[in-house]
PDB file of C-alpha atoms in Angstrom:
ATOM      1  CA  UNK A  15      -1.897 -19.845  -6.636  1.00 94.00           C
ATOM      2  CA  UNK A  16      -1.305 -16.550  -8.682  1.00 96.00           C
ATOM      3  CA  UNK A  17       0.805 -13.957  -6.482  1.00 96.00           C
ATOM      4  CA  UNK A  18      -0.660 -10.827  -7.161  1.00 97.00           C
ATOM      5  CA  UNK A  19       1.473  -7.135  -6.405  1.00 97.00           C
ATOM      6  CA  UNK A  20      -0.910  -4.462  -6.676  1.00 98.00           C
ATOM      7  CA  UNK A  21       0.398  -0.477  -5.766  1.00 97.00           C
ATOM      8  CA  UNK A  22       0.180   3.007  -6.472  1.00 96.00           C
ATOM      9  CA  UNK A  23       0.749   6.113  -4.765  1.00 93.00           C
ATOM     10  CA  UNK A  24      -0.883   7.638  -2.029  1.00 93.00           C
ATOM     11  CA  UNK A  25      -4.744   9.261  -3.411  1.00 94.00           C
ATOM     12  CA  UNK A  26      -4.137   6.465  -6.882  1.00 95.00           C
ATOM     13  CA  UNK A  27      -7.397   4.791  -5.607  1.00 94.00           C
ATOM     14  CA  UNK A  28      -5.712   1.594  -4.898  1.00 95.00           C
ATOM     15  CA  UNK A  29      -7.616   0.387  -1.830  1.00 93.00           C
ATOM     16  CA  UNK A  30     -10.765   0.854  -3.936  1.00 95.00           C
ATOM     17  CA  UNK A  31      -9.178  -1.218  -6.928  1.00 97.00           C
ATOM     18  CA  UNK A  32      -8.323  -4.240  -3.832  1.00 97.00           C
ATOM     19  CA  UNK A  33     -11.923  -4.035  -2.715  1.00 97.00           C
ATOM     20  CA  UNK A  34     -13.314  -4.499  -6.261  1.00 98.00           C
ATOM     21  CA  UNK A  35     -10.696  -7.356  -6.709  1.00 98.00           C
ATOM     22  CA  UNK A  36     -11.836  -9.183  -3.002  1.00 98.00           C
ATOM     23  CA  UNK A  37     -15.810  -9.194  -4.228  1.00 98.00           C
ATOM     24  CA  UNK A  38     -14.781 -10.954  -6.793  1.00 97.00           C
ATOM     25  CA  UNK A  39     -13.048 -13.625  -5.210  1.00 97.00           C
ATOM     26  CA  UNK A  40      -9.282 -12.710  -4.418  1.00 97.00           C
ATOM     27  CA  UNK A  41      -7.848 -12.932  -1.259  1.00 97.00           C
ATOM     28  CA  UNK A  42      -6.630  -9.606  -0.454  1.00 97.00           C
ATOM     29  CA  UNK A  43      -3.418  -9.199   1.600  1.00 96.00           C
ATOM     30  CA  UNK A  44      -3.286  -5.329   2.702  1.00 94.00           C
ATOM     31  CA  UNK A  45       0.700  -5.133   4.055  1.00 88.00           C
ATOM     32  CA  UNK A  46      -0.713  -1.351   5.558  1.00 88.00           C
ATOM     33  CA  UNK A  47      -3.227  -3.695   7.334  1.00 93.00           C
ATOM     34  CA  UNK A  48      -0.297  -5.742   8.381  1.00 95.00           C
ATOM     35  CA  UNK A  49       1.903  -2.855   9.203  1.00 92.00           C
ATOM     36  CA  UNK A  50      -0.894  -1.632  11.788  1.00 94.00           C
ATOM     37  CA  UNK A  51      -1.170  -5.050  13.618  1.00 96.00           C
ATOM     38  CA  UNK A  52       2.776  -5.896  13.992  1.00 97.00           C
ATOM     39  CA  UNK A  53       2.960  -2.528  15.840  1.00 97.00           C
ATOM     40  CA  UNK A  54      -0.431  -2.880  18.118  1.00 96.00           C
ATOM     41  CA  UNK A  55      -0.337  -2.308  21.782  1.00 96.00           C
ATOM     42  CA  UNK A  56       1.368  -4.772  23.570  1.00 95.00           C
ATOM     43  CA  UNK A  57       3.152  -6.284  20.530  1.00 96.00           C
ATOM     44  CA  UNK A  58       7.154  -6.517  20.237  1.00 96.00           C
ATOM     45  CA  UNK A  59       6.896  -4.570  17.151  1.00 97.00           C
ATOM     46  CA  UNK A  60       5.212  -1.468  19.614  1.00 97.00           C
ATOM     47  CA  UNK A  61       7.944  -2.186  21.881  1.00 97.00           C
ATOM     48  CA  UNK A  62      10.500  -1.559  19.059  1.00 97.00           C
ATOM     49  CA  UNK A  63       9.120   1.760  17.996  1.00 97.00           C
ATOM     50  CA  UNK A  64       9.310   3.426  20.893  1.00 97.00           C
ATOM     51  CA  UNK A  65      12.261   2.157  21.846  1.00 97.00           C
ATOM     52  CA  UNK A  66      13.701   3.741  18.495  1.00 97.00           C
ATOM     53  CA  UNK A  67      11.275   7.122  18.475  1.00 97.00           C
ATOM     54  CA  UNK A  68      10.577   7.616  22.254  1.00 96.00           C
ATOM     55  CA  UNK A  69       7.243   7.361  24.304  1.00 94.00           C
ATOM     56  CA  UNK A  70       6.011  10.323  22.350  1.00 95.00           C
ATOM     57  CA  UNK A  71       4.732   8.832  19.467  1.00 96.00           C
ATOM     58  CA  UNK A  72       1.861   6.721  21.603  1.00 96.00           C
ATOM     59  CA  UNK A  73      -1.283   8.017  22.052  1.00 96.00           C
ATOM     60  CA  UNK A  74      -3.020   8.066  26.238  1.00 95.00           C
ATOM     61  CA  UNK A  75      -4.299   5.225  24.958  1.00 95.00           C
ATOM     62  CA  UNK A  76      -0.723   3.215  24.240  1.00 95.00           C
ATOM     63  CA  UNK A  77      -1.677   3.239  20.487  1.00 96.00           C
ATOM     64  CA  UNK A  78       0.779   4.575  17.644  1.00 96.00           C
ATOM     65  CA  UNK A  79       0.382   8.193  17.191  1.00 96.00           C
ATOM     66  CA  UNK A  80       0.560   7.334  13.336  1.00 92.00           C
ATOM     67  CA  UNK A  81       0.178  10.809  12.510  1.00 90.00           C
ATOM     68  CA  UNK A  82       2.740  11.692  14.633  1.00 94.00           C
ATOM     69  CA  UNK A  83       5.331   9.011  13.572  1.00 95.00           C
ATOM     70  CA  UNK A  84       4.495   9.885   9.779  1.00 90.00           C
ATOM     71  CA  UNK A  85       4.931  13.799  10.753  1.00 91.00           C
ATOM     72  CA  UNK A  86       9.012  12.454  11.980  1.00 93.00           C
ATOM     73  CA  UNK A  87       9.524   9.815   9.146  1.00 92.00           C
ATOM     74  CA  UNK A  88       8.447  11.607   6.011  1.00 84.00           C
ATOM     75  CA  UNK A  89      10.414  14.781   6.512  1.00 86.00           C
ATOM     76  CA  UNK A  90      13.920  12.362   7.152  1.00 91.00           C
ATOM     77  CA  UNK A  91      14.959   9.889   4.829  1.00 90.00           C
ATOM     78  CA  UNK A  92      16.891   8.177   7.751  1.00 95.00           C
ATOM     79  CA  UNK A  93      14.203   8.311  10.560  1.00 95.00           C
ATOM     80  CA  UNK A  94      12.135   6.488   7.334  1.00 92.00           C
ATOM     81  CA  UNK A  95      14.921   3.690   7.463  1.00 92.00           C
ATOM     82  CA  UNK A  96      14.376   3.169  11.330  1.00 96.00           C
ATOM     83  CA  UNK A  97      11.192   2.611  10.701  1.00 96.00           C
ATOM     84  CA  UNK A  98      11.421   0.318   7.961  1.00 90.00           C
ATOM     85  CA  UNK A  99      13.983  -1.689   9.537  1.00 95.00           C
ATOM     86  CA  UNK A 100      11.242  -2.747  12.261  1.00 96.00           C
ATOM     87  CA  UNK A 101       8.347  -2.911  10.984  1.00 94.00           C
ATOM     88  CA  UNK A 102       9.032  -4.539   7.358  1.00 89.00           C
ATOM     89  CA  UNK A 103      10.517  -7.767   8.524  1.00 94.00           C
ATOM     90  CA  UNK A 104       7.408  -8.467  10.712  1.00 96.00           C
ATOM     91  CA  UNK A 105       4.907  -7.408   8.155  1.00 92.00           C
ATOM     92  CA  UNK A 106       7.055  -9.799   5.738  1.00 89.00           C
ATOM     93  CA  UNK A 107       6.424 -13.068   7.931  1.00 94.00           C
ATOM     94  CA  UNK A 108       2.691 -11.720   8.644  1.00 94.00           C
ATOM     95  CA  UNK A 109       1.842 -12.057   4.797  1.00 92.00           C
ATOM     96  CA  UNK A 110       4.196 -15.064   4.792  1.00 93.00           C
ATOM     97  CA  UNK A 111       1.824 -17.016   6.760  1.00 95.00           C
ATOM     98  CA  UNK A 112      -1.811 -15.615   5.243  1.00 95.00           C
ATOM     99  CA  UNK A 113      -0.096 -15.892   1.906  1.00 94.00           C
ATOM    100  CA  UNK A 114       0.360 -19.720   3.040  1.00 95.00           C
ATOM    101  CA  UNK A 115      -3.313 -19.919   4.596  1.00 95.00           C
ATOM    102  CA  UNK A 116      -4.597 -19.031   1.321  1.00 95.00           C
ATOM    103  CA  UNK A 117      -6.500 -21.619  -0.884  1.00 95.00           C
ATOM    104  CA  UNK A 118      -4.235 -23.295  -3.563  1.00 93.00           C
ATOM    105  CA  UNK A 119      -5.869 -22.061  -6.365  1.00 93.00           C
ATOM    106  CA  UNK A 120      -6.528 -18.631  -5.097  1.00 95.00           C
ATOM    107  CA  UNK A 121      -5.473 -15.179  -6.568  1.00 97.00           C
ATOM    108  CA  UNK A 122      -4.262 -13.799  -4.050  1.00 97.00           C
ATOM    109  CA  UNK A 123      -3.596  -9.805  -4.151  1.00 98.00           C
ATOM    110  CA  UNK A 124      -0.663  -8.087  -2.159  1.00 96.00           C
ATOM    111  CA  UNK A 125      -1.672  -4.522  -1.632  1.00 95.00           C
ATOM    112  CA  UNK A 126       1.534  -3.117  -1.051  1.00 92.00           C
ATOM    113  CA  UNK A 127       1.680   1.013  -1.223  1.00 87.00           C
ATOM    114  CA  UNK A 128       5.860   0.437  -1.265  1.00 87.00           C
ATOM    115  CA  UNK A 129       5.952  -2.208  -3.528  1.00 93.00           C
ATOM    116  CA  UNK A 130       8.138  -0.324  -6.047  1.00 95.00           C
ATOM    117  CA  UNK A 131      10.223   1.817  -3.523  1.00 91.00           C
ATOM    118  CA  UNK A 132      10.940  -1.020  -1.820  1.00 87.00           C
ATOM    119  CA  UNK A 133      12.004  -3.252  -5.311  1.00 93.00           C
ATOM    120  CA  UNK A 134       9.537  -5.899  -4.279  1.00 93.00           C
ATOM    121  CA  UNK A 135       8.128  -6.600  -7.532  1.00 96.00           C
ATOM    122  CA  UNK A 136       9.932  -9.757  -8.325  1.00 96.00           C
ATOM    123  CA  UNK A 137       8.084 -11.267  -5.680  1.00 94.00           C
ATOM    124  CA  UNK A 138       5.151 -11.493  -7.875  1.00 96.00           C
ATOM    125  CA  UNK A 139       3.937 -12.919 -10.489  1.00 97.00           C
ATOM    126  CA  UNK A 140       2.033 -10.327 -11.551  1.00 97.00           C
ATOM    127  CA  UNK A 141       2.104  -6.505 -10.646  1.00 98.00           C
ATOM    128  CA  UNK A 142      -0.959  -4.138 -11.095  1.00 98.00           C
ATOM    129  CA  UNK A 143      -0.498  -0.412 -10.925  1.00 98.00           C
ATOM    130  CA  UNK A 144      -3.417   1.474  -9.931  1.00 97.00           C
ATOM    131  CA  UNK A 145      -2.499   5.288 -11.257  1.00 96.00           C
ATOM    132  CA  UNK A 146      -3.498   8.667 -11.689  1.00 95.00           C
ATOM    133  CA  UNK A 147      -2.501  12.148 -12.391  1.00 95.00           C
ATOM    134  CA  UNK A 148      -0.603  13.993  -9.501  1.00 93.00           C
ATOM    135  CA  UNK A 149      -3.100  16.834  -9.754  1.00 94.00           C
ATOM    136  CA  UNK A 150      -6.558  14.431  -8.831  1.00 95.00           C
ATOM    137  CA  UNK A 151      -4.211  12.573  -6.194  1.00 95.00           C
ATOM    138  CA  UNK A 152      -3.576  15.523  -4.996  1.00 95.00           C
ATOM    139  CA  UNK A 153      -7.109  17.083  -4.988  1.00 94.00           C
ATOM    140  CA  UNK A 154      -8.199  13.175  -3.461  1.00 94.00           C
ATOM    141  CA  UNK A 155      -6.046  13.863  -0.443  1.00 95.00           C
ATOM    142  CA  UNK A 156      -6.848  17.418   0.490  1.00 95.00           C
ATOM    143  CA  UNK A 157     -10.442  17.236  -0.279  1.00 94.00           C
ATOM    144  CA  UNK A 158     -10.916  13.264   1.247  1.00 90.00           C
ATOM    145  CA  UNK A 159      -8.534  13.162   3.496  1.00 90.00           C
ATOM    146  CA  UNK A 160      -8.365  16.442   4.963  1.00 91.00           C
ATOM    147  CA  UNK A 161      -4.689  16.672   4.705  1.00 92.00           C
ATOM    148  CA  UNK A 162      -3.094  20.029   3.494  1.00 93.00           C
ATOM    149  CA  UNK A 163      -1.414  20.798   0.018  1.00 93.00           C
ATOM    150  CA  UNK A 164       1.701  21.071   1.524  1.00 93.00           C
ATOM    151  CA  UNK A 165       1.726  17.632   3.837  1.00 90.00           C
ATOM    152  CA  UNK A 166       0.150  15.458   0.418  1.00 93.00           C
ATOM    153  CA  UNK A 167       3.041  16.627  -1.700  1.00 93.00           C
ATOM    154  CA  UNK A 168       5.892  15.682   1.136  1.00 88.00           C
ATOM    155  CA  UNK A 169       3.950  12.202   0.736  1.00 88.00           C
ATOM    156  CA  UNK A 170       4.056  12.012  -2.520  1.00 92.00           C
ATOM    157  CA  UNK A 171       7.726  13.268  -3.512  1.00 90.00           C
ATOM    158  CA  UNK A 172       8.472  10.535  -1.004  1.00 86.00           C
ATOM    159  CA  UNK A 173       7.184   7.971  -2.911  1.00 92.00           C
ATOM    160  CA  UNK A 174       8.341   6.653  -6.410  1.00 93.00           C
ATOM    161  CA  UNK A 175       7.211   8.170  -9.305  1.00 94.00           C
ATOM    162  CA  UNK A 176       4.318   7.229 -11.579  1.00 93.00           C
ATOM    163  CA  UNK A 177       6.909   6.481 -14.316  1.00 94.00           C
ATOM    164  CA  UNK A 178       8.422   4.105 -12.098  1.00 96.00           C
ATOM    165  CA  UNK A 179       5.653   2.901 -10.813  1.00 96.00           C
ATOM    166  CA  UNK A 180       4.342   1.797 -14.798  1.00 96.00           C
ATOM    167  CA  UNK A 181       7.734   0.260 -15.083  1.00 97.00           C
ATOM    168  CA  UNK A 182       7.160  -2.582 -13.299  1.00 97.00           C
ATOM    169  CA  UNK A 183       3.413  -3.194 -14.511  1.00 97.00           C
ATOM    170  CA  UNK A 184       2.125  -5.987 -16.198  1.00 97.00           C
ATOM    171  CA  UNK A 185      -1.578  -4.376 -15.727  1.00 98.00           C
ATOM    172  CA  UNK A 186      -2.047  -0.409 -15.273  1.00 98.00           C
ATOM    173  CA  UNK A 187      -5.603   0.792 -14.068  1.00 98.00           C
ATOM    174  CA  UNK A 188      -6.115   4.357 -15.189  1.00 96.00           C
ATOM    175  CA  UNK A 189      -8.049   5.868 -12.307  1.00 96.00           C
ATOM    176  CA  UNK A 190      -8.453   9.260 -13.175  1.00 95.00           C
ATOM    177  CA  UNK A 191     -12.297   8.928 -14.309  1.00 93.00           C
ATOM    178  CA  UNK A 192     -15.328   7.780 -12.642  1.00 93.00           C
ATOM    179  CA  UNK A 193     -15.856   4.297 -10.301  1.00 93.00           C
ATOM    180  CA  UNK A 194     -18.168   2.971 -13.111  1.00 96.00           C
ATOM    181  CA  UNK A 195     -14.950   3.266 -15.229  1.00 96.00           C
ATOM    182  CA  UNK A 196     -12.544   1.761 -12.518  1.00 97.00           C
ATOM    183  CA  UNK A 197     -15.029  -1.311 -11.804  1.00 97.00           C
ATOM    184  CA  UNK A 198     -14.849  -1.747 -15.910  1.00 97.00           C
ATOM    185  CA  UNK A 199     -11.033  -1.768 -15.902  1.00 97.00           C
ATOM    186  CA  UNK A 200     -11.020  -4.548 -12.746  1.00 98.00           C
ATOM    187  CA  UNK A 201     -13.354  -6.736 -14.286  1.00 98.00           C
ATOM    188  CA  UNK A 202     -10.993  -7.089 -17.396  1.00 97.00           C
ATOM    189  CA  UNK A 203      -8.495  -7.347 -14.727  1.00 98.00           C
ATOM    190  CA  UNK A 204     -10.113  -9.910 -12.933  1.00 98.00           C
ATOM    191  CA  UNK A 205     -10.578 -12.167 -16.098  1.00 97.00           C
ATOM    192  CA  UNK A 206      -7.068 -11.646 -17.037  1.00 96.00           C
ATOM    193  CA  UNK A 207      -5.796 -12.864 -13.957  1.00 96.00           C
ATOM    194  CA  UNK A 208      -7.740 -15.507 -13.425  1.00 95.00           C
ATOM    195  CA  UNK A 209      -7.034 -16.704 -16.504  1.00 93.00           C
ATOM    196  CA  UNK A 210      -3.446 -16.655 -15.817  1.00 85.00           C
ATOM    197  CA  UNK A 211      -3.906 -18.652 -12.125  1.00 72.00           C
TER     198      UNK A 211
END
């Protein structure tokens, strides 16, 4: 089994780069996936967050108010660490046991937004780095995602910095140009990996 960390920051393309690497065969391991399930209604996880951030961060419905919650943790560094401190531990034995459900031979990919942030990347024995210019992750979030100029940069400057983030690489995919180009760059990828598994 080759442990794969794959990141980037928020707009990078990186969920696009984890789809391209599942249709080719890797078993894909999405910890924001993970991070949504260990804090579904009627989970302990749920429980924990409001018991840290109050009842106002559920929707009528008894769902996270994610928008919410990330409109409290991204402007304080400490309300971040609250959050962390709940929800990365059960995320961490979530991927413990699909990483362990996995097929012995499989490449299995760990798309992990916080990989770098949160020094995970000795985990792995590889660690791809999906990246792109601040300027089209910006324009990626505003125009795609609807979020506003000022709300994408508070995400970003919260995360680590591309030059961080290509510190820790053993593969960087360059997605600043079209999806023909990124589905190139992840089937070299792909044959380098698998050629390491």
């Amino acid at each position: 089994m080759l442990n794969v960390g794959l990141t980037g920051g928020i707009g990078s393309g990186k969920s696009e780069v984890a789809a391209l690497l599942a249709a080719h065969g890797a078993v894909v391991i999405d910890a924001d996936r993970l991070a949504r399930e260990v804090v579904a209604p009627g989970t302990p996880g749920l429980a924990a967050v409001t018991a840290e951030f109050g009842d106002g961060v559920l929707l009528s419905s008894g769902e996270l108010d994610r928008e919410r919650l990330g409109s409290i943790v991204f402007a304080d560094p400490d309300r971040l660490a609250a959050l962390n401190a709940i929800v990365h531990p059960l995320v961490a034995e979530l991927t413990r046991q699909r990483t362990e459900a996995a097929p012995a031979d499989a490449v299995v990919v760990h798309d992990v937004p916080l990989l770098v942030e949160n020094g995970l990347e000795s985990r792995y024995d590889e660690v791809v780095v999906v990246d792109a210019p601040e300027e089209v992750r910006l324009d990626r979030l505003t125009s795609r995602r609807g979020m506003t100029e000022d709300a994408a940069r508070a995400r970003m400057a919260s995360q680590a910095t591309r030059e961080q983030r290509r510190a820790v690489a053993t593969f960087v995919i360059d997605n600043s140009g079209t999806l023909d180009d990124l589905a190139t760059q992840v089937d070299a990828l792909w044959k380098a990996l698998t050629s390491r598994a």
